């Protein structure tokens, strides 16, 4: 059995940095584009296990939107990611690693509206230097039954390569280590739904979804919970939404009930709740200032060693101020009431935390 007192990562020091530049505009009346360049960095130091992890990602993307007619649009683009990861472990429990890889992709999509019917199809082709080629795609259909009621249906497939950390990390004293033998995840999702405009202020939505995942990546292998592939996983559920809008106020609510499970054993997937709820109230105090308050609730989850992670409720606050058309200032306070909760057994979560952001978007 897993003794909750025998493992703890102590205090970890984390540094997250992200820098991005976007250039967008209209090249012709029917052709607009967006060119993006970015870099992200994450450093994690855990002195209790004499371990450190460094990762960086450089990204380049180009997206094009072509207006074929008032009712038809075509989207096409490409992107490229270069990932680098390095771990330093002087505890003797695992071998440090340094690795890198590339992922390039091309994608396209078409969306159209004709009377009460609308639809879209998309496809994406990826080449990953470690996991080869992958083709994914999606399709969606909508039909307006009446002015107040709309039906939607969609189906899509997805591909996710393991991160460098999931592949190579020595973990923390050998716990939660990576696995170089991991395969990439492949999934498919189907969804049916209804949207109902009740009146000028209220909208209701209902969705039923079903996801099947082949080779789901999960840290649940062996006695030290190494990263493994779960051959067949499934998530079936429903989501109910409510949106209220009046004057400068918007109130958004979402309730999800789902059954995330290992489809071979029937066991609930680790760290995934069967129920969750969120409520967000936002308002604009002026043209430059907006504020919001969020309540987020998650039901209980199961974790390694048969442990139960209790349900929790968090309250978060946010505010933004537009200094001018280019400069924006943001303030975010998370876990306002300093609740003690866990997302992963043996790992602490942040208490009351405050974040200040400054963004600059030049206009030419």
PDB file of C-alpha atoms in Angstrom, residues 109-363:
ATOM      1  CA  UNK A 109     -10.640  23.773 -42.701  1.00  0.00           C
ATOM      2  CA  UNK A 110     -13.823  24.851 -44.446  1.00  0.00           C
ATOM      3  CA  UNK A 111     -16.967  26.267 -42.876  1.00  0.00           C
ATOM      4  CA  UNK A 112     -20.218  27.241 -44.532  1.00  0.00           C
ATOM      5  CA  UNK A 113     -23.760  28.388 -43.786  1.00  0.00           C
ATOM      6  CA  UNK A 114     -26.819  27.788 -45.925  1.00  0.00           C
ATOM      7  CA  UNK A 115     -30.165  28.853 -44.522  1.00  0.00           C
ATOM      8  CA  UNK A 116     -30.814  26.993 -41.274  1.00  0.00           C
ATOM      9  CA  UNK A 117     -27.823  24.682 -41.781  1.00  0.00           C
ATOM     10  CA  UNK A 118     -24.177  25.330 -40.950  1.00  0.00           C
ATOM     11  CA  UNK A 119     -21.185  23.035 -40.933  1.00  0.00           C
ATOM     12  CA  UNK A 120     -17.434  22.751 -40.935  1.00  0.00           C
ATOM     13  CA  UNK A 121     -14.752  20.177 -41.681  1.00  0.00           C
ATOM     14  CA  UNK A 122     -11.052  20.287 -40.866  1.00  0.00           C
ATOM     15  CA  UNK A 123      -7.947  18.147 -41.195  1.00  0.00           C
ATOM     16  CA  UNK A 124      -4.433  18.268 -39.770  1.00  0.00           C
ATOM     17  CA  UNK A 125      -1.243  16.421 -40.667  1.00  0.00           C
ATOM     18  CA  UNK A 126       1.638  16.252 -38.159  1.00  0.00           C
ATOM     19  CA  UNK A 127       5.193  15.037 -38.496  1.00  0.00           C
ATOM     20  CA  UNK A 128       6.892  14.407 -35.164  1.00  0.00           C
ATOM     21  CA  UNK A 129      10.621  13.687 -35.189  1.00  0.00           C
ATOM     22  CA  UNK A 130      10.144  11.039 -32.480  1.00  0.00           C
ATOM     23  CA  UNK A 131       6.719   9.559 -33.268  1.00  0.00           C
ATOM     24  CA  UNK A 132       6.376   9.841 -37.017  1.00  0.00           C
ATOM     25  CA  UNK A 133       3.323  11.009 -38.925  1.00  0.00           C
ATOM     26  CA  UNK A 134      -0.258  11.468 -37.752  1.00  0.00           C
ATOM     27  CA  UNK A 135      -3.458  12.542 -39.495  1.00  0.00           C
ATOM     28  CA  UNK A 136      -6.396  13.934 -37.518  1.00  0.00           C
ATOM     29  CA  UNK A 137      -9.595  15.718 -38.408  1.00  0.00           C
ATOM     30  CA  UNK A 138     -13.049  16.805 -37.354  1.00  0.00           C
ATOM     31  CA  UNK A 139     -16.484  17.616 -38.701  1.00  0.00           C
ATOM     32  CA  UNK A 140     -19.414  19.526 -37.208  1.00  0.00           C
ATOM     33  CA  UNK A 141     -23.015  20.106 -38.274  1.00  0.00           C
ATOM     34  CA  UNK A 142     -25.597  22.546 -36.978  1.00  0.00           C
ATOM     35  CA  UNK A 143     -29.292  22.929 -37.752  1.00  0.00           C
ATOM     36  CA  UNK A 144     -31.523  25.751 -36.531  1.00  0.00           C
ATOM     37  CA  UNK A 145     -34.804  24.048 -35.690  1.00  0.00           C
ATOM     38  CA  UNK A 146     -36.438  27.371 -34.852  1.00  0.00           C
ATOM     39  CA  UNK A 147     -35.377  30.901 -33.967  1.00  0.00           C
ATOM     40  CA  UNK A 148     -34.833  29.716 -30.390  1.00  0.00           C
ATOM     41  CA  UNK A 149     -33.558  26.146 -30.814  1.00  0.00           C
ATOM     42  CA  UNK A 150     -30.426  24.823 -32.543  1.00  0.00           C
ATOM     43  CA  UNK A 151     -29.148  21.237 -32.872  1.00  0.00           C
ATOM     44  CA  UNK A 152     -25.432  20.411 -33.208  1.00  0.00           C
ATOM     45  CA  UNK A 153     -23.408  17.257 -33.857  1.00  0.00           C
ATOM     46  CA  UNK A 154     -19.655  16.793 -34.171  1.00  0.00           C
ATOM     47  CA  UNK A 155     -16.987  14.125 -34.468  1.00  0.00           C
ATOM     48  CA  UNK A 156     -13.223  14.468 -34.311  1.00  0.00           C
ATOM     49  CA  UNK A 157      -9.951  12.632 -33.873  1.00  0.00           C
ATOM     50  CA  UNK A 158      -6.777  13.811 -32.124  1.00  0.00           C
ATOM     51  CA  UNK A 159      -3.113  12.898 -31.674  1.00  0.00           C
ATOM     52  CA  UNK A 160      -0.857  13.761 -28.705  1.00  0.00           C
ATOM     53  CA  UNK A 161       2.806  12.862 -28.440  1.00  0.00           C
ATOM     54  CA  UNK A 162       4.235  12.363 -24.927  1.00  0.00           C
ATOM     55  CA  UNK A 163       6.131  15.331 -23.540  1.00  0.00           C
ATOM     56  CA  UNK A 164       9.874  15.029 -23.051  1.00  0.00           C
ATOM     57  CA  UNK A 165       9.256  14.943 -19.300  1.00  0.00           C
ATOM     58  CA  UNK A 166       6.762  12.075 -19.659  1.00  0.00           C
ATOM     59  CA  UNK A 167       9.374  10.186 -21.653  1.00  0.00           C
ATOM     60  CA  UNK A 168      12.602  10.842 -19.786  1.00  0.00           C
ATOM     61  CA  UNK A 169      12.116  12.467 -16.380  1.00  0.00           C
ATOM     62  CA  UNK A 170      13.862  10.650 -13.492  1.00  0.00           C
ATOM     63  CA  UNK A 171      10.967  11.809 -11.305  1.00  0.00           C
ATOM     64  CA  UNK A 172      11.262  12.694  -7.638  1.00  0.00           C
ATOM     65  CA  UNK A 173      13.331  10.141  -5.826  1.00  0.00           C
ATOM     66  CA  UNK A 174      12.217   7.653  -8.466  1.00  0.00           C
ATOM     67  CA  UNK A 175       8.506   8.450  -8.075  1.00  0.00           C
ATOM     68  CA  UNK A 176       6.507   9.670 -11.099  1.00  0.00           C
ATOM     69  CA  UNK A 177       9.389   8.945 -13.469  1.00  0.00           C
ATOM     70  CA  UNK A 178       9.075   9.091 -17.232  1.00  0.00           C
ATOM     71  CA  UNK A 179       9.011   6.133 -19.565  1.00  0.00           C
ATOM     72  CA  UNK A 180      10.937   6.181 -22.875  1.00  0.00           C
ATOM     73  CA  UNK A 181       8.763   3.311 -24.102  1.00  0.00           C
ATOM     74  CA  UNK A 182       5.566   5.391 -24.195  1.00  0.00           C
ATOM     75  CA  UNK A 183       3.422   5.492 -27.323  1.00  0.00           C
ATOM     76  CA  UNK A 184       1.512   8.555 -28.515  1.00  0.00           C
ATOM     77  CA  UNK A 185      -2.121   9.036 -27.511  1.00  0.00           C
ATOM     78  CA  UNK A 186      -4.817   8.800 -30.168  1.00  0.00           C
ATOM     79  CA  UNK A 187      -8.425   9.681 -29.446  1.00  0.00           C
ATOM     80  CA  UNK A 188     -11.825  10.156 -31.025  1.00  0.00           C
ATOM     81  CA  UNK A 189     -14.747  12.200 -29.668  1.00  0.00           C
ATOM     82  CA  UNK A 190     -18.410  12.427 -30.675  1.00  0.00           C
ATOM     83  CA  UNK A 191     -20.836  15.048 -29.382  1.00  0.00           C
ATOM     84  CA  UNK A 192     -24.548  15.833 -29.691  1.00  0.00           C
ATOM     85  CA  UNK A 193     -26.159  18.963 -28.307  1.00  0.00           C
ATOM     86  CA  UNK A 194     -28.956  21.510 -28.189  1.00  0.00           C
ATOM     87  CA  UNK A 195     -28.795  25.283 -27.700  1.00  0.00           C
ATOM     88  CA  UNK A 196     -31.944  27.075 -26.532  1.00  0.00           C
ATOM     89  CA  UNK A 197     -32.365  30.842 -26.496  1.00  0.00           C
ATOM     90  CA  UNK A 198     -34.931  31.186 -23.720  1.00  0.00           C
ATOM     91  CA  UNK A 199     -35.328  34.966 -23.961  1.00  0.00           C
ATOM     92  CA  UNK A 200     -33.253  38.077 -24.608  1.00  0.00           C
ATOM     93  CA  UNK A 201     -31.185  37.495 -21.453  1.00  0.00           C
ATOM     94  CA  UNK A 202     -30.929  33.707 -21.044  1.00  0.00           C
ATOM     95  CA  UNK A 203     -29.430  30.880 -23.086  1.00  0.00           C
ATOM     96  CA  UNK A 204     -29.326  27.187 -22.145  1.00  0.00           C
ATOM     97  CA  UNK A 205     -27.163  24.448 -23.621  1.00  0.00           C
ATOM     98  CA  UNK A 206     -26.947  20.674 -23.282  1.00  0.00           C
ATOM     99  CA  UNK A 207     -24.193  18.408 -24.612  1.00  0.00           C
ATOM    100  CA  UNK A 208     -23.699  14.650 -24.557  1.00  0.00           C
ATOM    101  CA  UNK A 209     -20.145  13.568 -25.353  1.00  0.00           C
ATOM    102  CA  UNK A 210     -18.242  10.325 -25.726  1.00  0.00           C
ATOM    103  CA  UNK A 211     -14.451  10.042 -25.971  1.00  0.00           C
ATOM    104  CA  UNK A 212     -12.326   6.975 -26.586  1.00  0.00           C
ATOM    105  CA  UNK A 213      -8.562   7.157 -26.038  1.00  0.00           C
ATOM    106  CA  UNK A 214      -6.039   4.595 -27.228  1.00  0.00           C
ATOM    107  CA  UNK A 215      -2.771   4.543 -25.225  1.00  0.00           C
ATOM    108  CA  UNK A 216      -3.777   7.225 -22.707  1.00  0.00           C
ATOM    109  CA  UNK A 217      -0.672   8.502 -20.889  1.00  0.00           C
ATOM    110  CA  UNK A 218      -1.017   8.231 -17.108  1.00  0.00           C
ATOM    111  CA  UNK A 219       1.353   8.214 -14.124  1.00  0.00           C
ATOM    112  CA  UNK A 220       0.079   5.020 -12.499  1.00  0.00           C
ATOM    113  CA  UNK A 221       2.590   2.295 -13.337  1.00  0.00           C
ATOM    114  CA  UNK A 222       4.358   0.087 -10.801  1.00  0.00           C
ATOM    115  CA  UNK A 223       5.015   0.834  -7.145  1.00  0.00           C
ATOM    116  CA  UNK A 224       6.486   4.274  -7.940  1.00  0.00           C
ATOM    117  CA  UNK A 225       3.806   5.340 -10.413  1.00  0.00           C
ATOM    118  CA  UNK A 226       5.834   5.577 -13.574  1.00  0.00           C
ATOM    119  CA  UNK A 227       4.287   6.971 -16.758  1.00  0.00           C
ATOM    120  CA  UNK A 228       2.481   4.232 -18.679  1.00  0.00           C
ATOM    121  CA  UNK A 229       0.015   3.853 -21.538  1.00  0.00           C
ATOM    122  CA  UNK A 230      -3.516   2.753 -20.652  1.00  0.00           C
ATOM    123  CA  UNK A 231      -4.524   0.692 -23.669  1.00  0.00           C
ATOM    124  CA  UNK A 232      -8.178   1.743 -23.750  1.00  0.00           C
ATOM    125  CA  UNK A 233      -9.755   4.637 -21.838  1.00  0.00           C
ATOM    126  CA  UNK A 234     -13.212   6.177 -22.131  1.00  0.00           C
ATOM    127  CA  UNK A 235     -14.934   9.347 -20.975  1.00  0.00           C
ATOM    128  CA  UNK A 236     -18.707   9.601 -21.415  1.00  0.00           C
ATOM    129  CA  UNK A 237     -20.763  12.428 -20.006  1.00  0.00           C
ATOM    130  CA  UNK A 238     -23.131  15.353 -20.291  1.00  0.00           C
ATOM    131  CA  UNK A 239     -22.603  19.087 -19.837  1.00  0.00           C
ATOM    132  CA  UNK A 240     -25.299  21.644 -19.038  1.00  0.00           C
ATOM    133  CA  UNK A 241     -24.639  25.363 -19.511  1.00  0.00           C
ATOM    134  CA  UNK A 242     -26.500  28.571 -18.712  1.00  0.00           C
ATOM    135  CA  UNK A 243     -25.552  32.083 -19.851  1.00  0.00           C
ATOM    136  CA  UNK A 244     -27.300  35.227 -18.602  1.00  0.00           C
ATOM    137  CA  UNK A 245     -26.574  38.623 -20.150  1.00  0.00           C
ATOM    138  CA  UNK A 246     -28.042  41.976 -19.190  1.00  0.00           C
ATOM    139  CA  UNK A 247     -26.557  45.403 -19.814  1.00  0.00           C
ATOM    140  CA  UNK A 248     -22.834  45.128 -18.948  1.00  0.00           C
ATOM    141  CA  UNK A 249     -23.206  41.895 -16.936  1.00  0.00           C
ATOM    142  CA  UNK A 250     -22.530  38.304 -18.038  1.00  0.00           C
ATOM    143  CA  UNK A 251     -23.066  35.226 -15.857  1.00  0.00           C
ATOM    144  CA  UNK A 252     -21.876  31.851 -17.187  1.00  0.00           C
ATOM    145  CA  UNK A 253     -22.519  28.492 -15.480  1.00  0.00           C
ATOM    146  CA  UNK A 254     -21.440  24.983 -16.506  1.00  0.00           C
ATOM    147  CA  UNK A 255     -22.150  21.612 -14.851  1.00  0.00           C
ATOM    148  CA  UNK A 256     -20.458  18.428 -16.073  1.00  0.00           C
ATOM    149  CA  UNK A 257     -21.243  14.844 -15.096  1.00  0.00           C
ATOM    150  CA  UNK A 258     -18.934  12.251 -16.609  1.00  0.00           C
ATOM    151  CA  UNK A 259     -17.595   8.733 -16.256  1.00  0.00           C
ATOM    152  CA  UNK A 260     -13.812   8.715 -16.900  1.00  0.00           C
ATOM    153  CA  UNK A 261     -12.651   5.098 -16.797  1.00  0.00           C
ATOM    154  CA  UNK A 262     -10.144   2.508 -17.845  1.00  0.00           C
ATOM    155  CA  UNK A 263     -12.207   0.707 -20.477  1.00  0.00           C
ATOM    156  CA  UNK A 264     -10.417  -2.595 -19.862  1.00  0.00           C
ATOM    157  CA  UNK A 265     -10.860  -2.739 -16.065  1.00  0.00           C
ATOM    158  CA  UNK A 266     -13.767  -0.343 -15.473  1.00  0.00           C
ATOM    159  CA  UNK A 267     -11.756   1.564 -12.831  1.00  0.00           C
ATOM    160  CA  UNK A 268     -12.170   5.329 -12.614  1.00  0.00           C
ATOM    161  CA  UNK A 269      -9.257   7.185 -14.205  1.00  0.00           C
ATOM    162  CA  UNK A 270      -6.929   8.726 -11.653  1.00  0.00           C
ATOM    163  CA  UNK A 271      -7.352  12.382 -10.680  1.00  0.00           C
ATOM    164  CA  UNK A 272     -10.426  12.899 -12.868  1.00  0.00           C
ATOM    165  CA  UNK A 273     -13.692  13.851 -11.130  1.00  0.00           C
ATOM    166  CA  UNK A 274     -17.082  12.492 -12.076  1.00  0.00           C
ATOM    167  CA  UNK A 275     -18.700  15.879 -11.446  1.00  0.00           C
ATOM    168  CA  UNK A 276     -17.502  19.477 -11.752  1.00  0.00           C
ATOM    169  CA  UNK A 277     -19.134  22.909 -11.800  1.00  0.00           C
ATOM    170  CA  UNK A 278     -18.032  26.436 -12.631  1.00  0.00           C
ATOM    171  CA  UNK A 279     -19.727  29.829 -12.358  1.00  0.00           C
ATOM    172  CA  UNK A 280     -18.270  33.075 -13.714  1.00  0.00           C
ATOM    173  CA  UNK A 281     -19.780  36.537 -13.194  1.00  0.00           C
ATOM    174  CA  UNK A 282     -18.245  39.388 -15.207  1.00  0.00           C
ATOM    175  CA  UNK A 283     -19.058  43.038 -15.790  1.00  0.00           C
ATOM    176  CA  UNK A 284     -17.578  46.084 -17.490  1.00  0.00           C
ATOM    177  CA  UNK A 285     -17.361  49.005 -15.078  1.00  0.00           C
ATOM    178  CA  UNK A 286     -16.359  51.296 -17.931  1.00  0.00           C
ATOM    179  CA  UNK A 287     -14.919  51.056 -21.424  1.00  0.00           C
ATOM    180  CA  UNK A 288     -11.494  50.531 -19.862  1.00  0.00           C
ATOM    181  CA  UNK A 289     -12.186  48.502 -16.708  1.00  0.00           C
ATOM    182  CA  UNK A 290     -13.730  45.047 -16.306  1.00  0.00           C
ATOM    183  CA  UNK A 291     -13.928  42.750 -13.281  1.00  0.00           C
ATOM    184  CA  UNK A 292     -15.003  39.179 -12.668  1.00  0.00           C
ATOM    185  CA  UNK A 293     -15.490  36.543  -9.974  1.00  0.00           C
ATOM    186  CA  UNK A 294     -15.337  32.789 -10.500  1.00  0.00           C
ATOM    187  CA  UNK A 295     -16.435  29.824  -8.400  1.00  0.00           C
ATOM    188  CA  UNK A 296     -15.010  26.423  -9.363  1.00  0.00           C
ATOM    189  CA  UNK A 297     -16.043  23.129  -7.735  1.00  0.00           C
ATOM    190  CA  UNK A 298     -14.627  19.673  -8.381  1.00  0.00           C
ATOM    191  CA  UNK A 299     -15.952  16.389  -7.032  1.00  0.00           C
ATOM    192  CA  UNK A 300     -13.783  13.785  -5.344  1.00  0.00           C
ATOM    193  CA  UNK A 301     -11.154  11.920  -7.343  1.00  0.00           C
ATOM    194  CA  UNK A 302      -9.092   8.798  -6.822  1.00  0.00           C
ATOM    195  CA  UNK A 303      -5.305   8.712  -6.863  1.00  0.00           C
ATOM    196  CA  UNK A 304      -2.409   6.309  -6.513  1.00  0.00           C
ATOM    197  CA  UNK A 305      -2.468   3.765  -3.713  1.00  0.00           C
ATOM    198  CA  UNK A 306      -6.270   3.835  -3.477  1.00  0.00           C
ATOM    199  CA  UNK A 307      -6.235   7.306  -1.923  1.00  0.00           C
ATOM    200  CA  UNK A 308      -9.221   9.634  -2.302  1.00  0.00           C
ATOM    201  CA  UNK A 309      -8.698  13.292  -3.168  1.00  0.00           C
ATOM    202  CA  UNK A 310     -11.522  15.237  -1.531  1.00  0.00           C
ATOM    203  CA  UNK A 311     -13.823  17.570  -3.424  1.00  0.00           C
ATOM    204  CA  UNK A 312     -12.944  21.264  -3.271  1.00  0.00           C
ATOM    205  CA  UNK A 313     -14.337  24.707  -4.056  1.00  0.00           C
ATOM    206  CA  UNK A 314     -12.210  27.660  -5.146  1.00  0.00           C
ATOM    207  CA  UNK A 315     -13.060  31.333  -5.578  1.00  0.00           C
ATOM    208  CA  UNK A 316     -10.989  33.406  -7.999  1.00  0.00           C
ATOM    209  CA  UNK A 317     -11.126  37.131  -8.803  1.00  0.00           C
ATOM    210  CA  UNK A 318      -9.907  39.024 -11.847  1.00  0.00           C
ATOM    211  CA  UNK A 319      -9.714  42.594 -13.132  1.00  0.00           C
ATOM    212  CA  UNK A 320      -8.386  44.240 -16.280  1.00  0.00           C
ATOM    213  CA  UNK A 321      -7.636  47.816 -17.246  1.00  0.00           C
ATOM    214  CA  UNK A 322      -7.064  49.074 -20.785  1.00  0.00           C
ATOM    215  CA  UNK A 323      -4.493  51.841 -20.382  1.00  0.00           C
ATOM    216  CA  UNK A 324      -4.908  52.621 -24.078  1.00  0.00           C
ATOM    217  CA  UNK A 325      -5.567  50.671 -27.275  1.00  0.00           C
ATOM    218  CA  UNK A 326      -2.191  48.900 -27.032  1.00  0.00           C
ATOM    219  CA  UNK A 327      -1.370  48.515 -23.329  1.00  0.00           C
ATOM    220  CA  UNK A 328      -3.435  46.367 -20.955  1.00  0.00           C
ATOM    221  CA  UNK A 329      -2.976  45.698 -17.241  1.00  0.00           C
ATOM    222  CA  UNK A 330      -4.426  42.606 -15.562  1.00  0.00           C
ATOM    223  CA  UNK A 331      -4.811  41.470 -11.951  1.00  0.00           C
ATOM    224  CA  UNK A 332      -5.785  37.951 -10.914  1.00  0.00           C
ATOM    225  CA  UNK A 333      -6.252  36.550  -7.396  1.00  0.00           C
ATOM    226  CA  UNK A 334      -6.679  32.777  -7.216  1.00  0.00           C
ATOM    227  CA  UNK A 335      -7.879  30.684  -4.268  1.00  0.00           C
ATOM    228  CA  UNK A 336      -9.107  33.822  -2.513  1.00  0.00           C
ATOM    229  CA  UNK A 337     -10.080  31.972   0.679  1.00  0.00           C
ATOM    230  CA  UNK A 338      -6.785  30.046   0.838  1.00  0.00           C
ATOM    231  CA  UNK A 339      -8.400  26.603   0.610  1.00  0.00           C
ATOM    232  CA  UNK A 340      -6.231  23.539   1.212  1.00  0.00           C
ATOM    233  CA  UNK A 341      -6.815  21.002  -1.571  1.00  0.00           C
ATOM    234  CA  UNK A 342      -4.891  18.459  -3.647  1.00  0.00           C
ATOM    235  CA  UNK A 343      -4.764  17.715  -7.365  1.00  0.00           C
ATOM    236  CA  UNK A 344      -2.125  14.985  -6.983  1.00  0.00           C
ATOM    237  CA  UNK A 345      -1.488  12.849  -3.906  1.00  0.00           C
ATOM    238  CA  UNK A 346       1.646  14.047  -2.104  1.00  0.00           C
ATOM    239  CA  UNK A 347       1.889  17.388  -3.925  1.00  0.00           C
ATOM    240  CA  UNK A 348       0.959  20.757  -2.481  1.00  0.00           C
ATOM    241  CA  UNK A 349      -1.131  23.268  -4.419  1.00  0.00           C
ATOM    242  CA  UNK A 350      -0.818  27.066  -4.259  1.00  0.00           C
ATOM    243  CA  UNK A 351      -2.660  28.870  -1.497  1.00  0.00           C
ATOM    244  CA  UNK A 352      -3.947  32.381  -2.027  1.00  0.00           C
ATOM    245  CA  UNK A 353      -2.000  33.733  -4.999  1.00  0.00           C
ATOM    246  CA  UNK A 354      -1.929  37.057  -6.841  1.00  0.00           C
ATOM    247  CA  UNK A 355      -0.733  37.672 -10.388  1.00  0.00           C
ATOM    248  CA  UNK A 356      -0.152  40.893 -12.312  1.00  0.00           C
ATOM    249  CA  UNK A 357       0.121  40.871 -16.096  1.00  0.00           C
ATOM    250  CA  UNK A 358       1.059  43.578 -18.563  1.00  0.00           C
ATOM    251  CA  UNK A 359       0.389  43.082 -22.279  1.00  0.00           C
ATOM    252  CA  UNK A 360       1.303  45.208 -25.262  1.00  0.00           C
ATOM    253  CA  UNK A 361      -0.447  44.879 -28.629  1.00  0.00           C
ATOM    254  CA  UNK A 362       0.777  47.465 -31.125  1.00  0.00           C
ATOM    255  CA  UNK A 363      -1.536  48.539 -33.932  1.00  0.00           C
TER     256      UNK A 363
END
